[in-house]
Short mmCIF file of C-alpha atoms and ligand atoms in Angstrom, two decimals:
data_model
loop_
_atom_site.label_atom_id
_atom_site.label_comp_id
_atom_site.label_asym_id
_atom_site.label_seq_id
_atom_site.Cartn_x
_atom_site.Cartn_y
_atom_site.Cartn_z
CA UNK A 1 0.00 0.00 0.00
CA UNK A 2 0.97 3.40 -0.69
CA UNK A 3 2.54 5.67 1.82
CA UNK A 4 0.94 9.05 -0.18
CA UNK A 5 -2.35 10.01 0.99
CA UNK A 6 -3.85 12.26 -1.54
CA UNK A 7 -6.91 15.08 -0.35
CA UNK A 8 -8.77 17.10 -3.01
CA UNK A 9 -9.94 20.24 -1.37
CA UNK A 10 -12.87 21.80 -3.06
CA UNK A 11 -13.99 24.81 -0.71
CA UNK A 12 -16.68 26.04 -3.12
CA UNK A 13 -19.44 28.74 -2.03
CA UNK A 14 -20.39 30.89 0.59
CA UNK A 15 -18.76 30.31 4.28
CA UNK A 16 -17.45 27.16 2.21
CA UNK A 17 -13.85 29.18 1.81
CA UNK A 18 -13.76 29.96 4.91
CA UNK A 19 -14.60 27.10 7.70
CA UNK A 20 -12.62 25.00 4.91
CA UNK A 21 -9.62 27.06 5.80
CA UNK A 22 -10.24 26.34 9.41
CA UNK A 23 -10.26 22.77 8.39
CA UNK A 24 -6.69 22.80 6.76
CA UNK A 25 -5.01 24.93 10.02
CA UNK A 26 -6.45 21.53 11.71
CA UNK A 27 -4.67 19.33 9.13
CA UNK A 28 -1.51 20.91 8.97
CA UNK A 29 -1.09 20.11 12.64
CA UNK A 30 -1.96 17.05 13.28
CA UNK A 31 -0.38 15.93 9.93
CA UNK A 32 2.55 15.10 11.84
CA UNK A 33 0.74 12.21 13.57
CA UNK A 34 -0.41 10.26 10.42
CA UNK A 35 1.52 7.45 9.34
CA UNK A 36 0.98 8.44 5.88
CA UNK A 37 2.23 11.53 3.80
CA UNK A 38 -0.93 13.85 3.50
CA UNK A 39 -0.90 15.54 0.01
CA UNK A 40 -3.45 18.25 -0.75
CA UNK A 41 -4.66 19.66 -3.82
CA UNK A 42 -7.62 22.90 -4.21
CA UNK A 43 -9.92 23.19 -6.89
CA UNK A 44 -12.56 25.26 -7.75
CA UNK A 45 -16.01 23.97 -7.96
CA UNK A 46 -19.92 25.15 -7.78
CA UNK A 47 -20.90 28.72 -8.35
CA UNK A 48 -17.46 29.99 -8.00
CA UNK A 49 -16.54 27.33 -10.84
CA UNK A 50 -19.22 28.59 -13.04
CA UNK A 51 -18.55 31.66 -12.57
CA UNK A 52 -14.67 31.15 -13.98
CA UNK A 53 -14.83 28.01 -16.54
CA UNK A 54 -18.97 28.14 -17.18
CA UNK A 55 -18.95 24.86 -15.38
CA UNK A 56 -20.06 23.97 -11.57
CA UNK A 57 -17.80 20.94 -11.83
CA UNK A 58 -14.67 21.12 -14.64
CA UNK A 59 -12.71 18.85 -16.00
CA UNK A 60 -9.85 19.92 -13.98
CA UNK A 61 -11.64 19.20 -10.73
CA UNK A 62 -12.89 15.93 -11.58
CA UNK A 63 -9.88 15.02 -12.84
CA UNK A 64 -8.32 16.10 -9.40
CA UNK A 65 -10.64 14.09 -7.77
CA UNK A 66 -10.34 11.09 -9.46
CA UNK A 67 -6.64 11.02 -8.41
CA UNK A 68 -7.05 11.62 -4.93
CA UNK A 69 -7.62 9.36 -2.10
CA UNK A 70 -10.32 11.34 -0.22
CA UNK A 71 -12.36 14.46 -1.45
CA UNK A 72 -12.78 16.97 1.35
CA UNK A 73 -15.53 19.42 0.25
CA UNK A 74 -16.97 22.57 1.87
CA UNK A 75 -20.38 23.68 0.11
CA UNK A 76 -21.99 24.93 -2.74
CA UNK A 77 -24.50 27.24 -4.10
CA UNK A 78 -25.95 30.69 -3.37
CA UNK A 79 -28.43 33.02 -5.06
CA UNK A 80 -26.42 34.52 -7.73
CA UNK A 81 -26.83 31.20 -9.02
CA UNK A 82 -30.67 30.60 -8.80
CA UNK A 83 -31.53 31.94 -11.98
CA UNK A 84 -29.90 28.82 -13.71
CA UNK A 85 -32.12 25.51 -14.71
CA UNK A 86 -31.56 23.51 -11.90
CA UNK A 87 -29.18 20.91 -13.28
CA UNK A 88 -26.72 23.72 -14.29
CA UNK A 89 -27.13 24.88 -10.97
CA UNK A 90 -24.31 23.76 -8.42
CA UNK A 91 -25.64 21.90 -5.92
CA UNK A 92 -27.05 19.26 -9.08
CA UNK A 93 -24.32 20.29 -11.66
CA UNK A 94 -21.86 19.57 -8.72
CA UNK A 95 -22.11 17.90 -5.32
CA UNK A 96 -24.54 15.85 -7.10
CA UNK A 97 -22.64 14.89 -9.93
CA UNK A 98 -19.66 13.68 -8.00
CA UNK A 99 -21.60 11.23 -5.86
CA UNK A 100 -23.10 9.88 -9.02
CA UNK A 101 -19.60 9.98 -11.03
CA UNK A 102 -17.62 8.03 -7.64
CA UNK A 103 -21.23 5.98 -6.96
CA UNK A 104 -21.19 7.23 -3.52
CA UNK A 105 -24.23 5.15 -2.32
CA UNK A 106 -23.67 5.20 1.71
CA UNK A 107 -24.24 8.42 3.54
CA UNK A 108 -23.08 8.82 7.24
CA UNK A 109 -24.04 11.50 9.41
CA UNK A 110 -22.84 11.32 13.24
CA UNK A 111 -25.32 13.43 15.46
CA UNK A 112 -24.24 13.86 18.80
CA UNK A 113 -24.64 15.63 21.47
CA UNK A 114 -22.23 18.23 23.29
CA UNK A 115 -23.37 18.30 26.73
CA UNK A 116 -22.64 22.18 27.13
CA UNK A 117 -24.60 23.01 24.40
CA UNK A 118 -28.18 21.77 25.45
CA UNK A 119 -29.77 24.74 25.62
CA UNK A 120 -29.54 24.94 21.45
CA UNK A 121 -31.60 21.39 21.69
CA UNK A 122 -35.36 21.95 21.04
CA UNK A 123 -35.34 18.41 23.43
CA UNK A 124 -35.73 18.74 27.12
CA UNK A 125 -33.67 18.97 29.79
CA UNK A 126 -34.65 15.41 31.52
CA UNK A 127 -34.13 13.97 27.96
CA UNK A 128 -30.50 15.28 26.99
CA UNK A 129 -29.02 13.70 30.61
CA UNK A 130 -29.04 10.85 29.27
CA UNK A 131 -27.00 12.03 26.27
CA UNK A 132 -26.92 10.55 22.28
CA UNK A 133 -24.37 9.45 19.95
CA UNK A 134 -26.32 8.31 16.83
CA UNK A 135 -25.21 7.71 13.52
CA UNK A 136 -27.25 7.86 10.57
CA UNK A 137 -26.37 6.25 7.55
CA UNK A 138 -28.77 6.60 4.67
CA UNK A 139 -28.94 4.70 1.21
CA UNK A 140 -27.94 7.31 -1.14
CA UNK A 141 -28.10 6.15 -4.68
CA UNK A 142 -31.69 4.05 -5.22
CA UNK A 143 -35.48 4.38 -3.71
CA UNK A 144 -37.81 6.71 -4.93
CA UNK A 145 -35.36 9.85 -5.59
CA UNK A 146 -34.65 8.01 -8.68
CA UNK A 147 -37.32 5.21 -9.30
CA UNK A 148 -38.63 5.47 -12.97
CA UNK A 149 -41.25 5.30 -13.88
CA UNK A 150 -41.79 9.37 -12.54
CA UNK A 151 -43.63 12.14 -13.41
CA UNK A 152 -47.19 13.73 -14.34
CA UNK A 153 -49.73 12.60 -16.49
CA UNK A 154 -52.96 14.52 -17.89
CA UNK A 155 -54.81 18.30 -17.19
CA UNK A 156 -57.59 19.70 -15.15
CA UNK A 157 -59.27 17.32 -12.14
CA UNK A 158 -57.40 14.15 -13.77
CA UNK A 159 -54.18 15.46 -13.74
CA UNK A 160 -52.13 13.00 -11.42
CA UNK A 161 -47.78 12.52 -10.71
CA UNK A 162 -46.40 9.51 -9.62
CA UNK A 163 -42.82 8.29 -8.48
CA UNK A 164 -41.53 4.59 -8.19
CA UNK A 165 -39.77 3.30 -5.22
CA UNK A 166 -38.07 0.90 -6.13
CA UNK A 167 -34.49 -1.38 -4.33
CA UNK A 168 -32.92 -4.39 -5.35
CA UNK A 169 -31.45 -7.06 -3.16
CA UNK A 170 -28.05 -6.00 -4.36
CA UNK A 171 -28.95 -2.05 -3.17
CA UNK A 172 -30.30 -3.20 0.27
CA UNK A 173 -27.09 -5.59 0.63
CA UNK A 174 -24.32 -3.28 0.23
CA UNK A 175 -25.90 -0.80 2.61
CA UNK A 176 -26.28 -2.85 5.27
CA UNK A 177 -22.75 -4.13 5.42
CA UNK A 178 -21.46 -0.39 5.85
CA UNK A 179 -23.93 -0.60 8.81
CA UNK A 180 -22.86 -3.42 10.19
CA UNK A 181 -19.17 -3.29 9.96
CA UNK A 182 -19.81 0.38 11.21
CA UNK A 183 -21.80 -1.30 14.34
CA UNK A 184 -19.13 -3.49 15.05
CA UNK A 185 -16.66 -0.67 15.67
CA UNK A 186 -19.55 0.57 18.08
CA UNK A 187 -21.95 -0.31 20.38
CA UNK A 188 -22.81 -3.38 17.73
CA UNK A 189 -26.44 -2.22 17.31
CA UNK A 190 -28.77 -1.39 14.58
CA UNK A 191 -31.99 -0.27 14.22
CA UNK A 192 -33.12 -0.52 10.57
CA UNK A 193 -36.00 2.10 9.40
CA UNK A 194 -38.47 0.72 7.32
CA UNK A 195 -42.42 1.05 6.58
CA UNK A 196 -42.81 -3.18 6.48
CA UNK A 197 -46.62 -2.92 7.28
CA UNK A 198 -47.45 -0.93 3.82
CA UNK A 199 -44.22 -0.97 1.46
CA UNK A 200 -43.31 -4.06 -0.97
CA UNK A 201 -39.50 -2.20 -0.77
CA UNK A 202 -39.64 -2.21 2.93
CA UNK A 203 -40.65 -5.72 2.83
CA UNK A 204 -37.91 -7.06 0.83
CA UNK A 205 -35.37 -4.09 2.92
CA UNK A 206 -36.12 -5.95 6.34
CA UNK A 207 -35.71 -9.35 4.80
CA UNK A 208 -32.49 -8.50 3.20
CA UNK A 209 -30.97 -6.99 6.33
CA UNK A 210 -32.20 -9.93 8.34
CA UNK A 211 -30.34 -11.98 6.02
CA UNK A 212 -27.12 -9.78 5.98
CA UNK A 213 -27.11 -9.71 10.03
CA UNK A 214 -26.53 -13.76 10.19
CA UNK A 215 -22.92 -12.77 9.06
CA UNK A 216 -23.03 -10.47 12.28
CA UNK A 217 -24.03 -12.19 14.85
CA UNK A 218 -22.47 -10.30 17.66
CA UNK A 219 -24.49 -7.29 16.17
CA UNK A 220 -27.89 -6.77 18.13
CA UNK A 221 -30.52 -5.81 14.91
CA UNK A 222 -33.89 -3.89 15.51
CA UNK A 223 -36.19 -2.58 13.22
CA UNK A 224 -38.54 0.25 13.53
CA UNK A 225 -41.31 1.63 11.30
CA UNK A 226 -40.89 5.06 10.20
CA UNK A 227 -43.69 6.86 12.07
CA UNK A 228 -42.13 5.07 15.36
CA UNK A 229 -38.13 6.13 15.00
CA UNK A 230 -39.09 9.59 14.65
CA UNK A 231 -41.43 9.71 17.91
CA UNK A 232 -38.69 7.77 19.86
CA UNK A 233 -36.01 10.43 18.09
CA UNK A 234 -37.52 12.93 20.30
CA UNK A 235 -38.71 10.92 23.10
CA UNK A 236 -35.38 8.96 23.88
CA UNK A 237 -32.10 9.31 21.28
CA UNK A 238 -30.03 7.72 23.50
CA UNK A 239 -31.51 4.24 22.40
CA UNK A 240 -30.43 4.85 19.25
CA UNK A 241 -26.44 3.49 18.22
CA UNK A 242 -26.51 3.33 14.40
CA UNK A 243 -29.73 4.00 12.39
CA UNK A 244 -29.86 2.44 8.97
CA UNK A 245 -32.16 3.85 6.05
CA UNK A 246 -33.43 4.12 2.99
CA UNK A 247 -32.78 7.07 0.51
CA UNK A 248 -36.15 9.00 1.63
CA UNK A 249 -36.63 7.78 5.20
CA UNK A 250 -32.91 9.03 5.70
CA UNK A 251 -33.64 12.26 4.09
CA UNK A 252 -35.83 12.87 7.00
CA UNK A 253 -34.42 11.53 9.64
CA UNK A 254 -30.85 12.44 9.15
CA UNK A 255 -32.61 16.61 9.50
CA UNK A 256 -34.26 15.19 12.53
CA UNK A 257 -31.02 14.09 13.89
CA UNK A 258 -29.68 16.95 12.91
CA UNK A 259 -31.84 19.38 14.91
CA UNK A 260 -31.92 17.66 18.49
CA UNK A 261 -28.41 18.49 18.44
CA UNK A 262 -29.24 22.23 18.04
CA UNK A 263 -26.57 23.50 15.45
CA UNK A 264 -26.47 22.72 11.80
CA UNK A 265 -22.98 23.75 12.02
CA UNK A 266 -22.03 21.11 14.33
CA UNK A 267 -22.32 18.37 11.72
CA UNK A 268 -20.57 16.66 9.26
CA UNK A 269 -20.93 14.05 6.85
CA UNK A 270 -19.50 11.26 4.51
CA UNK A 271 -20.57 9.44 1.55
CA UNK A 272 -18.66 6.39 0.47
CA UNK A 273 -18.56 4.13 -2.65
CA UNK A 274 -17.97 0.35 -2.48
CA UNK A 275 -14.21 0.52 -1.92
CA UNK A 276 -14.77 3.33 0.90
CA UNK A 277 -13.61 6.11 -1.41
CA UNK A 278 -15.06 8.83 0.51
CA UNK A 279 -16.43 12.50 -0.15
CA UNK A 280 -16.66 14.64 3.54
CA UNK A 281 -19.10 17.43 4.06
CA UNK A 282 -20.69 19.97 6.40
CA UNK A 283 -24.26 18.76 6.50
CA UNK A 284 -25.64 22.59 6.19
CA UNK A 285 -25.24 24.22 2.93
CA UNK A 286 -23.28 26.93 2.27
CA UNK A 287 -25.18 29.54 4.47
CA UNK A 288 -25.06 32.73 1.84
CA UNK A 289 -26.94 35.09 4.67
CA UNK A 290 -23.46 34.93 6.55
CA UNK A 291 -20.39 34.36 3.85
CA UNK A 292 -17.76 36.72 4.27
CA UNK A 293 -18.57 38.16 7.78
CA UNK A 294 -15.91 36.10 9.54
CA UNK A 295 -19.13 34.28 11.91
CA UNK A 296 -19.41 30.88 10.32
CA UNK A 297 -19.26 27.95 12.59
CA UNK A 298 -16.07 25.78 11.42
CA UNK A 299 -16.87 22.91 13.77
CA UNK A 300 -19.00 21.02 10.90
CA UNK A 301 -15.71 21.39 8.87
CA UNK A 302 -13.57 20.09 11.13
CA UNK A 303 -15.20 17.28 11.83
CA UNK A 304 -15.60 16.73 8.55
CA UNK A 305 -11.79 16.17 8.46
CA UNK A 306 -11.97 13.81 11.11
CA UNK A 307 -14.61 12.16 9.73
CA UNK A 308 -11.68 11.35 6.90
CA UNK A 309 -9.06 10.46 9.22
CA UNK A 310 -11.16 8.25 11.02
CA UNK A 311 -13.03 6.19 8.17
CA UNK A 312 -10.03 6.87 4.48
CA UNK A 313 -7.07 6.95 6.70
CA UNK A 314 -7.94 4.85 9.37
CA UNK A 315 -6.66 6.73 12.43
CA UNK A 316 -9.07 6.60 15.16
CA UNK A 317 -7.08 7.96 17.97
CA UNK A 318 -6.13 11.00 15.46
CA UNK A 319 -10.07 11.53 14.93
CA UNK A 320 -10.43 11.37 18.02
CA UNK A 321 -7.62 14.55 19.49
CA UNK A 322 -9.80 16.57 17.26
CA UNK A 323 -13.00 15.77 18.97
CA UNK A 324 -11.29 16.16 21.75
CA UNK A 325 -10.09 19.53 21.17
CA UNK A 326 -13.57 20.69 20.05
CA UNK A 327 -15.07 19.72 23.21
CA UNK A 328 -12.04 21.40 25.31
CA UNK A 329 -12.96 24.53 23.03
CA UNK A 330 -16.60 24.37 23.59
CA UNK A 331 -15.77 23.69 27.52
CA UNK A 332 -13.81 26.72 27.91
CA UNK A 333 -17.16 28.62 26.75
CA UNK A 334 -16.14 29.77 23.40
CA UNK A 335 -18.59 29.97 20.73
CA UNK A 336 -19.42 31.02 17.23
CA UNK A 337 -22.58 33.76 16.65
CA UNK A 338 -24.95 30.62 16.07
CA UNK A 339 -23.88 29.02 19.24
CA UNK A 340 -24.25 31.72 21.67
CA UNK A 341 -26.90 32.50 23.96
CA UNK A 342 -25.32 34.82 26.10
CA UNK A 343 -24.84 32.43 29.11
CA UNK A 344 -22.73 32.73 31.67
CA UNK A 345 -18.60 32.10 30.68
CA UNK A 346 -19.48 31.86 27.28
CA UNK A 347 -17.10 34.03 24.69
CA UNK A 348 -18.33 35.06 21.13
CA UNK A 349 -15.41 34.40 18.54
CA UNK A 350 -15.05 34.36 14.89
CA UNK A 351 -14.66 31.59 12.55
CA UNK A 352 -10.77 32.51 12.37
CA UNK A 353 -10.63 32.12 16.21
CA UNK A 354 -12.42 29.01 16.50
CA UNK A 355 -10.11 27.20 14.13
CA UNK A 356 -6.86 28.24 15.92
CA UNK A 357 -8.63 27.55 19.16
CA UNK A 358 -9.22 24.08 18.35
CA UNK A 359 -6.04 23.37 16.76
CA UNK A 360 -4.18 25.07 19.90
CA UNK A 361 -5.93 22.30 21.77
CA UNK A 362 -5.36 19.68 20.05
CA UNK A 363 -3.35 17.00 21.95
P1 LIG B 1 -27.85 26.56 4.81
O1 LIG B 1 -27.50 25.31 5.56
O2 LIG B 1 -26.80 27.14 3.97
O3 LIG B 1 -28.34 27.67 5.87
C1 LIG B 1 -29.44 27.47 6.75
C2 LIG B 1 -29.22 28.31 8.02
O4 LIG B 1 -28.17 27.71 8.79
C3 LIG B 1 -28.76 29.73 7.70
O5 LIG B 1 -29.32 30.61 8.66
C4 LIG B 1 -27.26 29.69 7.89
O6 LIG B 1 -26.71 30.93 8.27
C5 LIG B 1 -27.11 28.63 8.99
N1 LIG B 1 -25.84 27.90 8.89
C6 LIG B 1 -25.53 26.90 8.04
N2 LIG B 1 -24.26 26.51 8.24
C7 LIG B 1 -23.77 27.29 9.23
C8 LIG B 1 -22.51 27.37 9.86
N3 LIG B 1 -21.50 26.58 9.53
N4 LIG B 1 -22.36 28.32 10.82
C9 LIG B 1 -23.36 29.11 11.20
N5 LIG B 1 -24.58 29.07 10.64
C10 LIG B 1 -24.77 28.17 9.65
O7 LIG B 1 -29.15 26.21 3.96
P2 LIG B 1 -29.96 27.10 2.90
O8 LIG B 1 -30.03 28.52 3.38
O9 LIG B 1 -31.19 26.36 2.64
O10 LIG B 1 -29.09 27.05 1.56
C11 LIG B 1 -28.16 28.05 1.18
C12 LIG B 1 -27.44 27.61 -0.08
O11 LIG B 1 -26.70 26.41 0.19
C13 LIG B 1 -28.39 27.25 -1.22
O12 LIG B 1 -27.85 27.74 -2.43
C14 LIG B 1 -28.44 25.74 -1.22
O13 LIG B 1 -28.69 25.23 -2.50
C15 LIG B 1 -27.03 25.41 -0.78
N6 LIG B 1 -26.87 24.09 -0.12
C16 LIG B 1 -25.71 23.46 -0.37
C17 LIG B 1 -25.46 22.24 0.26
C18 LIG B 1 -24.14 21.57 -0.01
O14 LIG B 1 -23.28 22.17 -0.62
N7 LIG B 1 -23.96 20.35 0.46
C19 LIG B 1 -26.40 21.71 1.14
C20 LIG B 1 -27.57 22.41 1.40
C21 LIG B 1 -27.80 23.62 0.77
#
């Protein structure tokens, strides 16, 4: 195996620039600590892409991609670019053409909780003792996003539109391996979404991950109807380890994840392929309302990063003195604009601070 590690960076829009620069301060010093050489390489892409080479994704990019190990990407999009049909647009002419080009069918998102920050939770009090450490990890690729037959038929009172949900064994199968290799690195628990009481899809998705978790046996596997996970989401997280879903129920219940923890910009994200080739995001977008002003959150960023070093390099512990120095950061009191409240020790800082900050304390 190679000793080069190769990262494309691809900043893009918005606040993208600048928590991604937050991320790299992060990189550059824990580099050190990786038994591989870390390479990186920028490239333009989204709006600012279009704006310079008519293109949200270029050749150049892709290319740059394509011969890198890892993508690390920041976000995408913005007004000045709504006027476009949407598949020019860069969020579709982008983001969304890279995880079709690399077949990026398995998307994680960690949501946990930082006990200091419960007052951002819309959960209560008696509820967030107990803590949560869920992670999400949503088919990406298949179900009804992309199930043809779709569309709209007819005028007037007949009009109707229909989409097609639609998984194959083969779909259902790969997924549920990254969820159960991912559980065994855990708490070895599951608890597959599905709607088995209406859907012929859901059907065959809770027979197919019953048959995939006889090669797991030391993994405990629940499942849960839809309607249920997202009353016991609010009721209890904590009895939640890894969640595993389809493309749509994901799409909802990774935001509902995403909001007991109180911060979008908390939050970051992976998508993988088959051989674990891996594109890292913020979950939120690329927040246009506050690009420029210095008062992004980097966090999401960051842990974006660590998010790579933990699942494309494969160094826990490393992943883990970033969290670390997060938590240290968010201990101390400091805080971006979106994560103050004006409590007691708390310190406003900007984006800029909050990177150094957390790579002074990094371990
Ligand atoms: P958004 O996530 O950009 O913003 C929603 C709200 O969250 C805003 O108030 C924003 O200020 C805040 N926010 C988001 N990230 C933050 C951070 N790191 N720190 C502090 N506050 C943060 O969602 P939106 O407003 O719906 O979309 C804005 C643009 O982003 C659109 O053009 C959309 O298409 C694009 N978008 C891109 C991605 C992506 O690149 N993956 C994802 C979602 C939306």
């Amino acid at each position: 195996m190679s000793d080069i590690f190769k990262i494309a960076i691809l900043p893009g829009d918005g606040i993208g620039p600048e928590v991604m620069k937050q991320a790299l301060k992060i990189l550059e010093k824990i580099k050190k600590y990786i038994n591989k050489k870390i390479f990186i390489d920028n490239y333009v892409v989204g709006g600012i892409a279009i704006n310079k080479y008519g293109n949200p994704l270029p050749k150049k990019t892709l290319y740059g991609c394509e011969n890198s190990n890892a993508i690390l990407f920041g976000s995408v999009g913005g007004p000045e670019w709504d006027y476009l049909p949407l598949n020019k647009r860069p969020e579709k002419g982008s983001l969304l053409k890279l995880r079709k080009h690399f077949n990026l069918f398995a998307n994680i998102r960690p949501a946990f909780f930082y006990k200091n920050l419960s007052i951002l939770s819309p959960l209560k009090e008696k509820i967030l003792n107990k803590g949560f450490d869920i992670i999400c990890i949503r088919e990406l690729t298949g179900g009804i996003y992309f199930g043809v037959p779709n569309g709209r038929k007819k005028k007037g009172i007949d009009e109707y539109a229909f989409d097609t949900e639609i998984y194959s064994r083969l779909e259902i199968e790969r997924i549920a391996h990254i969820a159960f290799n991912l559980a065994l690195k855990r708490k070895k628990k599951i608890c597959s979404i599905d709607k088995a009481n209406v859907l012929n899809t859901s059907i065959l998705w809770r027979e197919v991950v019953t048959d995939i978790s006889k090669q797991y046996t030391s993994v405990k596997l629940e499942h849960m109807y839809i309607d249920n996970a997202v009353m016991q989401l609010m009721k209890n997280p904590s009895q939640f380890d890894i969640i595993l879903c389809s493309n749509l129920f994901g799409d909802i219940i990774s935001d509902q994840c995403a909001m007991i923890t109180g911060s979008v910009g908390n939050l970051p994200s992976a998508s993988f392929n088959h051989d674990y080739f891996g594109l890292y995001e913020p979950s939120g977008g690329s927040a246009p309302n506050i690009a420029g002003k210095n008062i992004a959150n980097p966090i999401a960023q960051i842990l974006s990063l660590a998010m790579l070093i933990e699942y494309s390099l494969k160094e826990r512990n490393i992943a883990q003195k970033i969290k670390n120095a997060i938590q240290k950061v968010l201990d101390l009191g400091y805080r971006t604009k979106d994560l103050f409240t004006n409590s007691k020790n708390e310190k406003i800082v900007t984006t800029d601070d909050m990177g150094t900050l957390i790579m002074q304390s990094i371990i």
